[in-house]
Amino acid sequence: MIHTEQLILTEPNQDDFDRYFNINADPQNNLYNPSGPMKYEAAISNFENIIRHWREHKFGVWSIVEKKNPKHVIGFGGINYKKYANHLKLNLGYRFDKDFWGKGYATELAIMAIKFGFNELDKNEIYALVRPSNLSSIRVLEKSGLELFSELNDVENEVNSLVFRIENNPIKDSLLF
């Protein structure tokens, strides 16, 4: 369990699945997702992958709650391994219920996930994928210290996703503390 100023980040468990599905199935929460809202079968598979990642690596995507309401999951996010083309990278990702947008939670989560990746996992770089039209998420990544690194053709017949990256070095560390 990790505490930030406003959030509590925990390892997901099966009790969190309904919130995972509801958040990922909501069209508003998927405005920039080329796949659209998640279907139930896909949610089961994705959630099982989150649980498996935790079991295999002892870290991964967290269930996120507000400190002021710790019984209600408001989103999921953190870092996990993800394939970028044919390369396995440490990936930062998040999705919050639309009712909790605009509160600074995504930036707070992203900064904590980066600190965790660099300080606890001793990783040298963290990546994030974002759709070019998702300006709010791009701002979150930039405020968290990531910089535009590249593009990736990860969705057939769509514009390339933007690849952001942050490296673990003393100059950039000043942005995180």
N, CA and C atoms as an extended XYZ file, in Angstrom:
531
Properties=species:S:1:pos:R:3:atomname:S:1:resname:S:1:resid:I:1 pbc="F F F"
N         0.850       -1.179        0.000 N   MET     1
C         0.000        0.000        0.000 CA  MET     1
C         0.895        1.242        0.000 C   MET     1
N         0.561        2.178       -0.863 N   ILE     2
C         1.320        3.419       -0.978 CA  ILE     2
C         0.354        4.586       -0.800 C   ILE     2
N         0.788        5.571       -0.011 N   HIS     3
C        -0.011        6.774        0.213 CA  HIS     3
C         0.624        7.952       -0.505 C   HIS     3
N        -0.196        8.731       -1.182 N   THR     4
C         0.230       10.019       -1.720 CA  THR     4
C        -0.523       11.076       -0.910 C   THR     4
N        -0.454       12.304       -1.336 N   GLU     5
C        -1.141       13.357       -0.582 CA  GLU     5
C        -2.645       13.096       -0.478 C   GLU     5
N        -3.259       12.676       -1.588 N   GLN     6
C        -4.714       12.511       -1.609 CA  GLN     6
C        -5.187       11.088       -1.875 C   GLN     6
N        -4.260       10.193       -2.234 N   LEU     7
C        -4.644        8.873       -2.730 CA  LEU     7
C        -4.017        7.744       -1.929 C   LEU     7
N        -4.647        6.580       -2.031 N   ILE     8
C        -4.078        5.327       -1.538 CA  ILE     8
C        -4.024        4.378       -2.730 C   ILE     8
N        -2.851        3.796       -2.955 N   LEU     9
C        -2.610        2.890       -4.078 CA  LEU     9
C        -2.388        1.495       -3.516 C   LEU     9
N        -3.182        0.531       -3.966 N   THR    10
C        -3.068       -0.826       -3.443 CA  THR    10
C        -3.025       -1.844       -4.575 C   THR    10
N        -2.500       -3.006       -4.236 N   GLU    11
C        -2.536       -4.122       -5.176 CA  GLU    11
C        -3.997       -4.506       -5.405 C   GLU    11
N        -4.419       -4.625       -6.657 N   PRO    12
C        -5.812       -4.988       -6.922 CA  PRO    12
C        -6.124       -6.410       -6.450 C   PRO    12
N        -7.391       -6.617       -6.097 N   ASN    13
C        -7.865       -7.966       -5.784 CA  ASN    13
C        -9.197       -8.181       -6.492 C   ASN    13
N        -9.712       -9.376       -6.401 N   GLN    14
C       -10.933       -9.719       -7.144 CA  GLN    14
C       -12.116       -8.822       -6.787 C   GLN    14
N       -12.134       -8.290       -5.564 N   ASP    15
C       -13.222       -7.394       -5.169 CA  ASP    15
C       -13.239       -6.109       -5.993 C   ASP    15
N       -12.115       -5.782       -6.621 N   ASP    16
C       -12.010       -4.559       -7.417 CA  ASP    16
C       -12.486       -4.746       -8.859 C   ASP    16
N       -12.786       -5.973       -9.251 N   PHE    17
C       -13.102       -6.221      -10.661 CA  PHE    17
C       -14.313       -5.435      -11.156 C   PHE    17
N       -15.381       -5.389      -10.372 N   ASP    18
C       -16.585       -4.686      -10.842 CA  ASP    18
C       -16.283       -3.225      -11.159 C   ASP    18
N       -15.497       -2.562      -10.300 N   ARG    19
C       -15.122       -1.172      -10.574 CA  ARG    19
C       -14.231       -1.101      -11.811 C   ARG    19
N       -13.319       -2.064      -11.957 N   TYR    20
C       -12.454       -2.090      -13.136 CA  TYR    20
C       -13.309       -2.154      -14.402 C   TYR    20
N       -14.273       -3.060      -14.401 N   PHE    21
C       -15.134       -3.194      -15.574 CA  PHE    21
C       -15.964       -1.926      -15.795 C   PHE    21
N       -16.576       -1.406      -14.743 N   ASN    22
C       -17.432       -0.226      -14.895 CA  ASN    22
C       -16.656        0.975      -15.425 C   ASN    22
N       -15.458        1.196      -14.925 N   ILE    23
C       -14.638        2.319      -15.388 CA  ILE    23
C       -14.239        2.118      -16.846 C   ILE    23
N       -13.810        0.913      -17.183 N   ASN    24
C       -13.318        0.647      -18.538 CA  ASN    24
C       -14.427        0.450      -19.563 C   ASN    24
N       -15.649        0.200      -19.113 N   ALA    25
C       -16.779        0.025      -20.033 CA  ALA    25
C       -17.508        1.344      -20.303 C   ALA    25
N       -17.202        2.365      -19.540 N   ASP    26
C       -17.875        3.657      -19.680 CA  ASP    26
C       -17.336        4.402      -20.906 C   ASP    26
N       -18.201        4.743      -21.856 N   PRO    27
C       -17.736        5.444      -23.067 CA  PRO    27
C       -17.009        6.760      -22.766 C   PRO    27
N       -17.449        7.500      -21.753 N   GLN    28
C       -16.796        8.773      -21.413 CA  GLN    28
C       -15.358        8.561      -20.952 C   GLN    28
N       -15.103        7.466      -20.257 N   ASN    29
C       -13.752        7.168      -19.776 CA  ASN    29
C       -12.853        6.664      -20.898 C   ASN    29
N       -13.416        6.431      -22.061 N   ASN    30
C       -12.673        5.863      -23.192 CA  ASN    30
C       -12.710        6.764      -24.420 C   ASN    30
N       -12.844        8.052      -24.212 N   LEU    31
C       -12.950        8.987      -25.335 CA  LEU    31
C       -11.777        8.882      -26.299 C   LEU    31
N       -10.588        8.583      -25.787 N   TYR    32
C        -9.383        8.554      -26.625 CA  TYR    32
C        -8.877        7.136      -26.872 C   TYR    32
N        -9.655        6.165      -26.478 N   ASN    33
C        -9.274        4.768      -26.661 CA  ASN    33
C        -9.816        4.295      -28.007 C   ASN    33
N        -8.929        3.990      -28.968 N   PRO    34
C        -9.423        3.575      -30.286 CA  PRO    34
C       -10.246        2.291      -30.245 C   PRO    34
N       -10.081        1.496      -29.202 N   SER    35
C       -10.869        0.268      -29.064 CA  SER    35
C       -12.249        0.551      -28.491 C   SER    35
N       -12.443        1.739      -27.949 N   GLY    36
C       -13.725        2.081      -27.353 CA  GLY    36
C       -13.909        1.432      -25.996 C   GLY    36
N       -15.123        1.474      -25.474 N   PRO    37
C       -15.401        0.875      -24.177 CA  PRO    37
C       -15.067       -0.618      -24.171 C   PRO    37
N       -14.595       -1.077      -23.037 N   MET    38
C       -14.161       -2.467      -22.909 CA  MET    38
C       -15.366       -3.393      -22.736 C   MET    38
N       -15.346       -4.487      -23.438 N   LYS    39
C       -16.366       -5.525      -23.290 CA  LYS    39
C       -16.054       -6.364      -22.044 C   LYS    39
N       -17.077       -7.020      -21.527 N   TYR    40
C       -16.936       -7.780      -20.283 CA  TYR    40
C       -15.849       -8.849      -20.383 C   TYR    40
N       -15.838       -9.606      -21.473 N   GLU    41
C       -14.850      -10.683      -21.634 CA  GLU    41
C       -13.430      -10.117      -21.671 C   GLU    41
N       -13.249       -8.980      -22.343 N   ALA    42
C       -11.931       -8.340      -22.396 CA  ALA    42
C       -11.528       -7.839      -21.015 C   ALA    42
N       -12.485       -7.323      -20.257 N   ALA    43
C       -12.190       -6.843      -18.904 CA  ALA    43
C       -11.719       -7.992      -18.019 C   ALA    43
N       -12.366       -9.150      -18.137 N   ILE    44
C       -11.935      -10.318      -17.356 CA  ILE    44
C       -10.498      -10.665      -17.700 C   ILE    44
N       -10.194      -10.757      -18.972 N   SER    45
C        -8.846      -11.112      -19.418 CA  SER    45
C        -7.814      -10.073      -18.975 C   SER    45
N        -8.123       -8.791      -19.165 N   ASN    46
C        -7.190       -7.732      -18.775 CA  ASN    46
C        -6.960       -7.715      -17.270 C   ASN    46
N        -8.024       -7.894      -16.496 N   PHE    47
C        -7.887       -7.885      -15.041 CA  PHE    47
C        -7.063       -9.085      -14.577 C   PHE    47
N        -7.277      -10.236      -15.196 N   GLU    48
C        -6.448      -11.410      -14.877 CA  GLU    48
C        -4.982      -11.130      -15.184 C   GLU    48
N        -4.704      -10.405      -16.268 N   ASN    49
C        -3.322      -10.039      -16.598 CA  ASN    49
C        -2.725       -9.104      -15.551 C   ASN    49
N        -3.528       -8.190      -15.026 N   ILE    50
C        -3.055       -7.302      -13.956 CA  ILE    50
C        -2.681       -8.120      -12.726 C   ILE    50
N        -3.552       -9.042      -12.340 N   ILE    51
C        -3.295       -9.899      -11.172 CA  ILE    51
C        -2.057      -10.758      -11.422 C   ILE    51
N        -1.932      -11.319      -12.613 N   ARG    52
C        -0.776      -12.154      -12.967 CA  ARG    52
C         0.522      -11.338      -12.912 C   ARG    52
N         0.489      -10.123      -13.428 N   HIS    53
C         1.684       -9.267      -13.403 CA  HIS    53
C         2.142       -9.050      -11.962 C   HIS    53
N         1.208       -8.780      -11.069 N   TRP    54
C         1.552       -8.614       -9.655 CA  TRP    54
C         2.175       -9.892       -9.093 C   TRP    54
N         1.585      -11.026       -9.414 N   ARG    55
C         2.083      -12.303       -8.895 CA  ARG    55
C         3.500      -12.569       -9.398 C   ARG    55
N         3.762      -12.270      -10.660 N   GLU    56
C         5.068      -12.567      -11.255 CA  GLU    56
C         6.134      -11.533      -10.925 C   GLU    56
N         5.750      -10.256      -10.788 N   HIS    57
C         6.750       -9.189      -10.654 CA  HIS    57
C         6.700       -8.451       -9.319 C   HIS    57
N         5.679       -8.698       -8.518 N   LYS    58
C         5.512       -8.049       -7.208 CA  LYS    58
C         5.243       -6.544       -7.312 C   LYS    58
N         4.795       -6.089       -8.461 N   PHE    59
C         4.339       -4.714       -8.659 CA  PHE    59
C         3.449       -4.705       -9.894 C   PHE    59
N         2.793       -3.581      -10.118 N   GLY    60
C         1.955       -3.454      -11.306 CA  GLY    60
C         0.963       -2.325      -11.168 C   GLY    60
N        -0.117       -2.416      -11.896 N   VAL    61
C        -1.185       -1.423      -11.866 CA  VAL    61
C        -1.866       -1.490      -10.500 C   VAL    61
N        -2.051       -0.331       -9.890 N   TRP    62
C        -2.700       -0.251       -8.586 CA  TRP    62
C        -4.190        0.032       -8.727 C   TRP    62
N        -4.960       -0.395       -7.721 N   SER    63
C        -6.305        0.123       -7.497 CA  SER    63
C        -6.118        1.438       -6.755 C   SER    63
N        -6.878        2.449       -7.133 N   ILE    64
C        -6.691        3.791       -6.587 CA  ILE    64
C        -7.962        4.228       -5.867 C   ILE    64
N        -7.788        4.680       -4.624 N   VAL    65
C        -8.900        5.241       -3.851 CA  VAL    65
C        -8.471        6.594       -3.293 C   VAL    65
N        -9.453        7.419       -2.991 N   GLU    66
C        -9.171        8.674       -2.300 CA  GLU    66
C        -9.000        8.376       -0.815 C   GLU    66
N        -8.096        9.095       -0.162 N   LYS    67
C        -7.942        8.943        1.284 CA  LYS    67
C        -9.243        9.271        2.002 C   LYS    67
N        -9.977       10.252        1.478 N   LYS    68
C       -11.212       10.665        2.151 CA  LYS    68
C       -12.364        9.688        1.939 C   LYS    68
N       -12.212        8.743        1.022 N   ASN    69
C       -13.245        7.731        0.775 CA  ASN    69
C       -12.564        6.426        0.363 C   ASN    69
N       -11.887        5.763        1.299 N   PRO    70
C       -11.029        4.623        0.947 CA  PRO    70
C       -11.755        3.338        0.547 C   PRO    70
N       -13.059        3.336        0.558 N   LYS    71
C       -13.800        2.126        0.173 CA  LYS    71
C       -14.207        2.133       -1.301 C   LYS    71
N       -14.019        3.269       -1.988 N   HIS    72
C       -14.524        3.420       -3.356 CA  HIS    72
C       -13.359        3.582       -4.333 C   HIS    72
N       -13.161        2.585       -5.198 N   VAL    73
C       -12.093        2.642       -6.200 CA  VAL    73
C       -12.477        3.663       -7.270 C   VAL    73
N       -11.557        4.630       -7.504 N   ILE    74
C       -11.830        5.701       -8.471 CA  ILE    74
C       -11.053        5.525       -9.771 C   ILE    74
N       -10.135        4.561       -9.781 N   GLY    75
C        -9.350        4.343      -10.988 CA  GLY    75
C        -8.317        3.258      -10.794 C   GLY    75
N        -7.570        3.042      -11.863 N   PHE    76
C        -6.496        2.050      -11.869 CA  PHE    76
C        -5.323        2.661      -12.608 C   PHE    76
N        -4.128        2.451      -12.096 N   GLY    77
C        -2.967        2.994      -12.787 CA  GLY    77
C        -1.685        2.623      -12.085 C   GLY    77
N        -0.595        2.867      -12.771 N   GLY    78
C         0.720        2.572      -12.230 CA  GLY    78
C         1.653        2.178      -13.347 C   GLY    78
N         2.621        1.348      -13.009 N   ILE    79
C         3.599        0.900      -13.998 CA  ILE    79
C         3.581       -0.618      -14.100 C   ILE    79
N         3.780       -1.081      -15.308 N   ASN    80
C         3.884       -2.512      -15.563 CA  ASN    80
C         4.672       -2.710      -16.854 C   ASN    80
N         5.032       -3.944      -17.103 N   TYR    81
C         5.748       -4.238      -18.342 CA  TYR    81
C         4.760       -4.316      -19.496 C   TYR    81
N         5.141       -3.690      -20.613 N   LYS    82
C         4.292       -3.661      -21.804 CA  LYS    82
C         5.198       -3.737      -23.023 C   LYS    82
N         4.719       -4.436      -24.046 N   LYS    83
C         5.486       -4.510      -25.296 CA  LYS    83
C         5.248       -3.266      -26.136 C   LYS    83
N         6.334       -2.631      -26.507 N   TYR    84
C         6.333       -1.523      -27.462 CA  TYR    84
C         6.970       -2.096      -28.715 C   TYR    84
N         6.160       -2.347      -29.722 N   ALA    85
C         6.607       -3.105      -30.899 CA  ALA    85
C         7.092       -4.451      -30.368 C   ALA    85
N         8.369       -4.765      -30.490 N   ASN    86
C         8.880       -6.047      -29.986 CA  ASN    86
C         9.756       -5.888      -28.756 C   ASN    86
N         9.680       -4.735      -28.099 N   HIS    87
C        10.551       -4.462      -26.961 CA  HIS    87
C         9.722       -4.321      -25.689 C   HIS    87
N        10.112       -5.038      -24.643 N   LEU    88
C         9.429       -4.962      -23.359 CA  LEU    88
C         9.926       -3.735      -22.603 C   LEU    88
N         9.019       -2.853      -22.234 N   LYS    89
C         9.354       -1.602      -21.552 CA  LYS    89
C         8.507       -1.461      -20.296 C   LYS    89
N         9.014       -0.680      -19.356 N   LEU    90
C         8.227       -0.331      -18.184 CA  LEU    90
C         7.287        0.802      -18.585 C   LEU    90
N         5.997        0.562      -18.479 N   ASN    91
C         4.978        1.461      -19.004 CA  ASN    91
C         4.160        2.084      -17.880 C   ASN    91
N         3.952        3.384      -17.972 N   LEU    92
C         3.073        4.112      -17.067 CA  LEU    92
C         1.715        4.240      -17.735 C   LEU    92
N         0.672        3.884      -17.014 N   GLY    93
C        -0.674        4.018      -17.557 CA  GLY    93
C        -1.674        4.276      -16.447 C   GLY    93
N        -2.827        4.808      -16.808 N   TYR    94
C        -3.856        5.103      -15.812 CA  TYR    94
C        -5.194        5.308      -16.510 C   TYR    94
N        -6.229        5.032      -15.778 N   ARG    95
C        -7.588        5.356      -16.219 CA  ARG    95
C        -8.410        5.615      -14.958 C   ARG    95
N        -9.001        6.796      -14.916 N   PHE    96
C        -9.827        7.196      -13.780 CA  PHE    96
C       -11.276        7.310      -14.213 C   PHE    96
N       -12.179        7.062      -13.274 N   ASP    97
C       -13.593        7.332      -13.482 CA  ASP    97
C       -13.732        8.818      -13.817 C   ASP    97
N       -14.543        9.140      -14.789 N   LYS    98
C       -14.702       10.529      -15.259 CA  LYS    98
C       -15.105       11.483      -14.138 C   LYS    98
N       -15.777       10.975      -13.110 N   ASP    99
C       -16.197       11.828      -11.997 CA  ASP    99
C       -15.014       12.335      -11.177 C   ASP    99
N       -13.824       11.801      -11.440 N   PHE   100
C       -12.639       12.172      -10.665 CA  PHE   100
C       -11.568       12.827      -11.535 C   PHE   100
N       -11.933       13.232      -12.731 N   TRP   101
C       -11.017       13.964      -13.602 CA  TRP   101
C       -10.873       15.394      -13.091 C   TRP   101
N        -9.757       16.016      -13.425 N   GLY   102
C        -9.554       17.428      -13.121 CA  GLY   102
C        -9.211       17.735      -11.680 C   GLY   102
N        -8.857       16.733      -10.899 N   LYS   103
C        -8.521       16.924       -9.487 CA  LYS   103
C        -7.025       16.770       -9.219 C   LYS   103
N        -6.241       16.550      -10.286 N   GLY   104
C        -4.807       16.364      -10.111 CA  GLY   104
C        -4.409       14.945       -9.755 C   GLY   104
N        -5.379       14.038       -9.716 N   TYR   105
C        -5.084       12.667       -9.296 CA  TYR   105
C        -4.164       11.938      -10.271 C   TYR   105
N        -4.353       12.134      -11.568 N   ALA   106
C        -3.514       11.431      -12.549 CA  ALA   106
C        -2.060       11.868      -12.411 C   ALA   106
N        -1.827       13.160      -12.220 N   THR   107
C        -0.454       13.645      -12.043 CA  THR   107
C         0.136       13.112      -10.747 C   THR   107
N        -0.650       13.132       -9.683 N   GLU   108
C        -0.190       12.611       -8.391 CA  GLU   108
C         0.183       11.134       -8.506 C   GLU   108
N        -0.654       10.367       -9.180 N   LEU   109
C        -0.364        8.950       -9.406 CA  LEU   109
C         0.890        8.790      -10.251 C   LEU   109
N         0.986        9.530      -11.349 N   ALA   110
C         2.119        9.384      -12.267 CA  ALA   110
C         3.435        9.683      -11.560 C   ALA   110
N         3.482       10.754      -10.787 N   ILE   111
C         4.713       11.098      -10.073 CA  ILE   111
C         5.085        9.999       -9.087 C   ILE   111
N         4.110        9.466       -8.358 N   MET   112
C         4.407        8.382       -7.413 CA  MET   112
C         4.858        7.127       -8.150 C   MET   112
N         4.234        6.804       -9.262 N   ALA   113
C         4.625        5.615      -10.032 CA  ALA   113
C         6.055        5.752      -10.545 C   ALA   113
N         6.426        6.944      -10.978 N   ILE   114
C         7.794        7.178      -11.452 CA  ILE   114
C         8.781        7.032      -10.301 C   ILE   114
N         8.472        7.641       -9.163 N   LYS   115
C         9.337        7.489       -7.982 CA  LYS   115
C         9.500        6.017       -7.632 C   LYS   115
N         8.393        5.280       -7.645 N   PHE   116
C         8.431        3.856       -7.328 CA  PHE   116
C         9.324        3.113       -8.319 C   PHE   116
N         9.151        3.371       -9.588 N   GLY   117
C         9.954        2.695      -10.611 CA  GLY   117
C        11.432        2.977      -10.476 C   GLY   117
N        11.780        4.216      -10.191 N   PHE   118
C        13.190        4.588      -10.080 CA  PHE   118
C        13.788        4.172       -8.734 C   PHE   118
N        13.077        4.426       -7.643 N   ASN   119
C        13.643        4.211       -6.310 CA  ASN   119
C        13.472        2.793       -5.784 C   ASN   119
N        12.313        2.190       -6.010 N   GLU   120
C        12.051        0.847       -5.477 CA  GLU   120
C        12.460       -0.251       -6.452 C   GLU   120
N        12.254       -0.021       -7.733 N   LEU   121
C        12.569       -1.045       -8.736 CA  LEU   121
C        13.930       -0.818       -9.384 C   LEU   121
N        14.543        0.319       -9.117 N   ASP   122
C        15.863        0.670       -9.653 CA  ASP   122
C        15.886        0.616      -11.182 C   ASP   122
N        14.829        1.122      -11.800 N   LYS   123
C        14.741        1.160      -13.262 CA  LYS   123
C        15.337        2.459      -13.784 C   LYS   123
N        15.799        2.430      -15.025 N   ASN   124
C        16.457        3.590      -15.620 CA  ASN   124
C        15.548        4.448      -16.483 C   ASN   124
N        14.436        3.878      -16.944 N   GLU   125
C        13.539        4.657      -17.791 CA  GLU   125
C        12.129        4.094      -17.700 C   GLU   125
N        11.173        4.975      -17.901 N   ILE   126
C         9.758        4.622      -17.884 CA  ILE   126
C         9.121        5.288      -19.099 C   ILE   126
N         8.239        4.565      -19.752 N   TYR   127
C         7.581        5.028      -20.968 CA  TYR   127
C         6.078        5.169      -20.730 C   TYR   127
N         5.438        5.904      -21.616 N   ALA   128
C         3.981        6.021      -21.609 CA  ALA   128
C         3.508        6.235      -23.041 C   ALA   128
N         2.392        5.613      -23.374 N   LEU   129
C         1.747        5.782      -24.684 CA  LEU   129
C         0.521        6.658      -24.521 C   LEU   129
N         0.312        7.553      -25.473 N   VAL   130
C        -0.866        8.412      -25.414 CA  VAL   130
C        -1.315        8.726      -26.840 C   VAL   130
N        -2.613        8.822      -27.012 N   ARG   131
C        -3.160        9.230      -28.304 CA  ARG   131
C        -2.906       10.729      -28.474 C   ARG   131
N        -2.545       11.178      -29.672 N   PRO   132
C        -2.205       12.592      -29.884 CA  PRO   132
C        -3.335       13.561      -29.538 C   PRO   132
N        -4.570       13.107      -29.622 N   SER   133
C        -5.709       13.982      -29.326 CA  SER   133
C        -6.014       14.084      -27.833 C   SER   133
N        -5.360       13.276      -27.012 N   ASN   134
C        -5.630       13.270      -25.571 CA  ASN   134
C        -4.746       14.313      -24.877 C   ASN   134
N        -5.103       15.567      -25.057 N   LEU   135
C        -4.279       16.671      -24.566 CA  LEU   135
C        -4.166       16.688      -23.045 C   LEU   135
N        -5.215       16.292      -22.342 N   SER   136
C        -5.152       16.262      -20.874 CA  SER   136
C        -4.117       15.256      -20.392 C   SER   136
N        -4.096       14.091      -20.995 N   SER   137
C        -3.123       13.079      -20.597 CA  SER   137
C        -1.703       13.493      -20.987 C   SER   137
N        -1.559       14.150      -22.113 N   ILE   138
C        -0.240       14.658      -22.509 CA  ILE   138
C         0.260       15.649      -21.460 C   ILE   138
N        -0.621       16.535      -20.982 N   ARG   139
C        -0.234       17.493      -19.938 CA  ARG   139
C         0.175       16.774      -18.657 C   ARG   139
N        -0.551       15.723      -18.286 N   VAL   140
C        -0.188       14.942      -17.096 CA  VAL   140
C         1.224       14.389      -17.247 C   VAL   140
N         1.508       13.800      -18.395 N   LEU   141
C         2.834       13.214      -18.619 CA  LEU   141
C         3.920       14.282      -18.561 C   LEU   141
N         3.672       15.413      -19.180 N   GLU   142
C         4.669       16.489      -19.172 CA  GLU   142
C         4.873       17.042      -17.765 C   GLU   142
N         3.790       17.240      -17.008 N   LYS   143
C         3.917       17.733      -15.629 CA  LYS   143
C         4.657       16.733      -14.749 C   LYS   143
N         4.594       15.467      -15.123 N   SER   144
C         5.251       14.409      -14.353 CA  SER   144
C         6.698       14.203      -14.769 C   SER   144
N         7.165       14.973      -15.738 N   GLY   145
C         8.567       14.926      -16.133 CA  GLY   145
C         8.869       14.116      -17.375 C   GLY   145
N         7.865       13.496      -17.987 N   LEU   146
C         8.106       12.743      -19.215 CA  LEU   146
C         8.206       13.700      -20.395 C   LEU   146
N         8.950       13.282      -21.396 N   GLU   147
C         9.118       14.077      -22.609 CA  GLU   147
C         8.772       13.230      -23.818 C   GLU   147
N         8.291       13.902      -24.861 N   LEU   148
C         8.001       13.204      -26.104 CA  LEU   148
C         9.283       12.560      -26.614 C   LEU   148
N         9.202       11.268      -26.901 N   PHE   149
C        10.374       10.496      -27.296 CA  PHE   149
C        10.264        9.994      -28.731 C   PHE   149
N         9.068        9.523      -29.098 N   SER   150
C         8.910        8.875      -30.395 CA  SER   150
C         7.420        8.740      -30.701 C   SER   150
N         7.147        8.039      -31.784 N   GLU   151
C         5.783        7.650      -32.132 CA  GLU   151
C         5.761        6.146      -32.334 C   GLU   151
N         4.583        5.560      -32.184 N   LEU   152
C         4.446        4.120      -32.353 CA  LEU   152
C         3.159        3.834      -33.113 C   LEU   152
N         3.279        3.047      -34.169 N   ASN   153
C         2.116        2.620      -34.935 CA  ASN   153
C         1.545        1.382      -34.249 C   ASN   153
N         0.725        1.612      -33.231 N   ASP   154
C         0.211        0.513      -32.418 CA  ASP   154
C        -1.261        0.213      -32.655 C   ASP   154
N        -1.930        1.037      -33.456 N   VAL   155
C        -3.344        0.810      -33.755 CA  VAL   155
C        -3.517        0.905      -35.261 C   VAL   155
N        -3.889       -0.215      -35.864 N   GLU   156
C        -4.037       -0.267      -37.318 CA  GLU   156
C        -5.074        0.744      -37.795 C   GLU   156
N        -4.760        1.422      -38.887 N   ASN   157
C        -5.637        2.416      -39.520 CA  ASN   157
C        -5.924        3.631      -38.640 C   ASN   157
N        -5.052        3.909      -37.692 N   GLU   158
C        -5.172        5.089      -36.837 CA  GLU   158
C        -3.860        5.859      -36.882 C   GLU   158
N        -3.897        7.111      -36.481 N   VAL   159
C        -2.647        7.865      -36.375 CA  VAL   159
C        -1.784        7.217      -35.295 C   VAL   159
N        -0.485        7.413      -35.407 N   ASN   160
C         0.441        6.831      -34.437 CA  ASN   160
C         0.182        7.373      -33.034 C   ASN   160
N         0.433        6.520      -32.045 N   SER   161
C         0.436        6.975      -30.658 CA  SER   161
C         1.740        7.703      -30.394 C   SER   161
N         1.711        8.609      -29.437 N   LEU   162
C         2.921        9.298      -29.011 CA  LEU   162
C         3.560        8.497      -27.883 C   LEU   162
N         4.868        8.373      -27.932 N   VAL   163
C         5.618        7.678      -26.890 CA  VAL   163
C         6.353        8.735      -26.071 C   VAL   163
N         6.060        8.769      -24.784 N   PHE   164
C         6.761        9.653      -23.862 CA  PHE   164
C         7.719        8.813      -23.026 C   PHE   164
N         8.782        9.464      -22.534 N   ARG   165
C         9.779        8.736      -21.740 CA  ARG   165
C        10.356        9.675      -20.685 C   ARG   165
N        10.713        9.077      -19.562 N   ILE   166
C        11.495        9.769      -18.545 CA  ILE   166
C        12.654        8.860      -18.178 C   ILE   166
N        13.826        9.457      -18.031 N   GLU   167
C        15.017        8.705      -17.647 CA  GLU   167
C        15.360        9.019      -16.199 C   GLU   167
N        15.917        8.036      -15.525 N   ASN   168
C        16.325        8.186      -14.133 CA  ASN   168
C        17.720        8.786      -14.102 C   ASN   168
N        17.778       10.096      -13.940 N   ASN   169
C        19.075       10.745      -13.780 CA  ASN   169
C        18.916       11.925      -12.837 C   ASN   169
N        20.004       12.379      -12.216 N   PRO   170
C        19.904       13.409      -11.179 CA  PRO   170
C        19.267       14.713      -11.646 C   PRO   170
N        19.459       15.078      -12.893 N   ILE   171
C        18.880       16.331      -13.374 CA  ILE   171
C        17.357       16.249      -13.354 C   ILE   171
N        16.805       15.152      -13.860 N   LYS   172
C        15.348       15.004      -13.894 CA  LYS   172
C        14.776       14.703      -12.519 C   LYS   172
N        15.582       14.108      -11.623 N   ASP   173
C        15.072       13.795      -10.296 CA  ASP   173
C        14.570       15.046       -9.586 C   ASP   173
N        15.137       16.199       -9.883 N   SER   174
C        14.707       17.429       -9.227 CA  SER   174
C        13.245       17.753       -9.552 C   SER   174
N        12.728       17.244      -10.657 N   LEU   175
C        11.323       17.462      -11.004 CA  LEU   175
C        10.385       16.647      -10.124 C   LEU   175
N        10.891       15.571       -9.557 N   LEU   176
C        10.028       14.635       -8.845 CA  LEU   176
C         9.962       14.882       -7.345 C   LEU   176
N        10.856       15.674       -6.804 N   PHE   177
C        10.911       15.799       -5.339 CA  PHE   177
C        10.700       17.215       -4.863 C   PHE   177
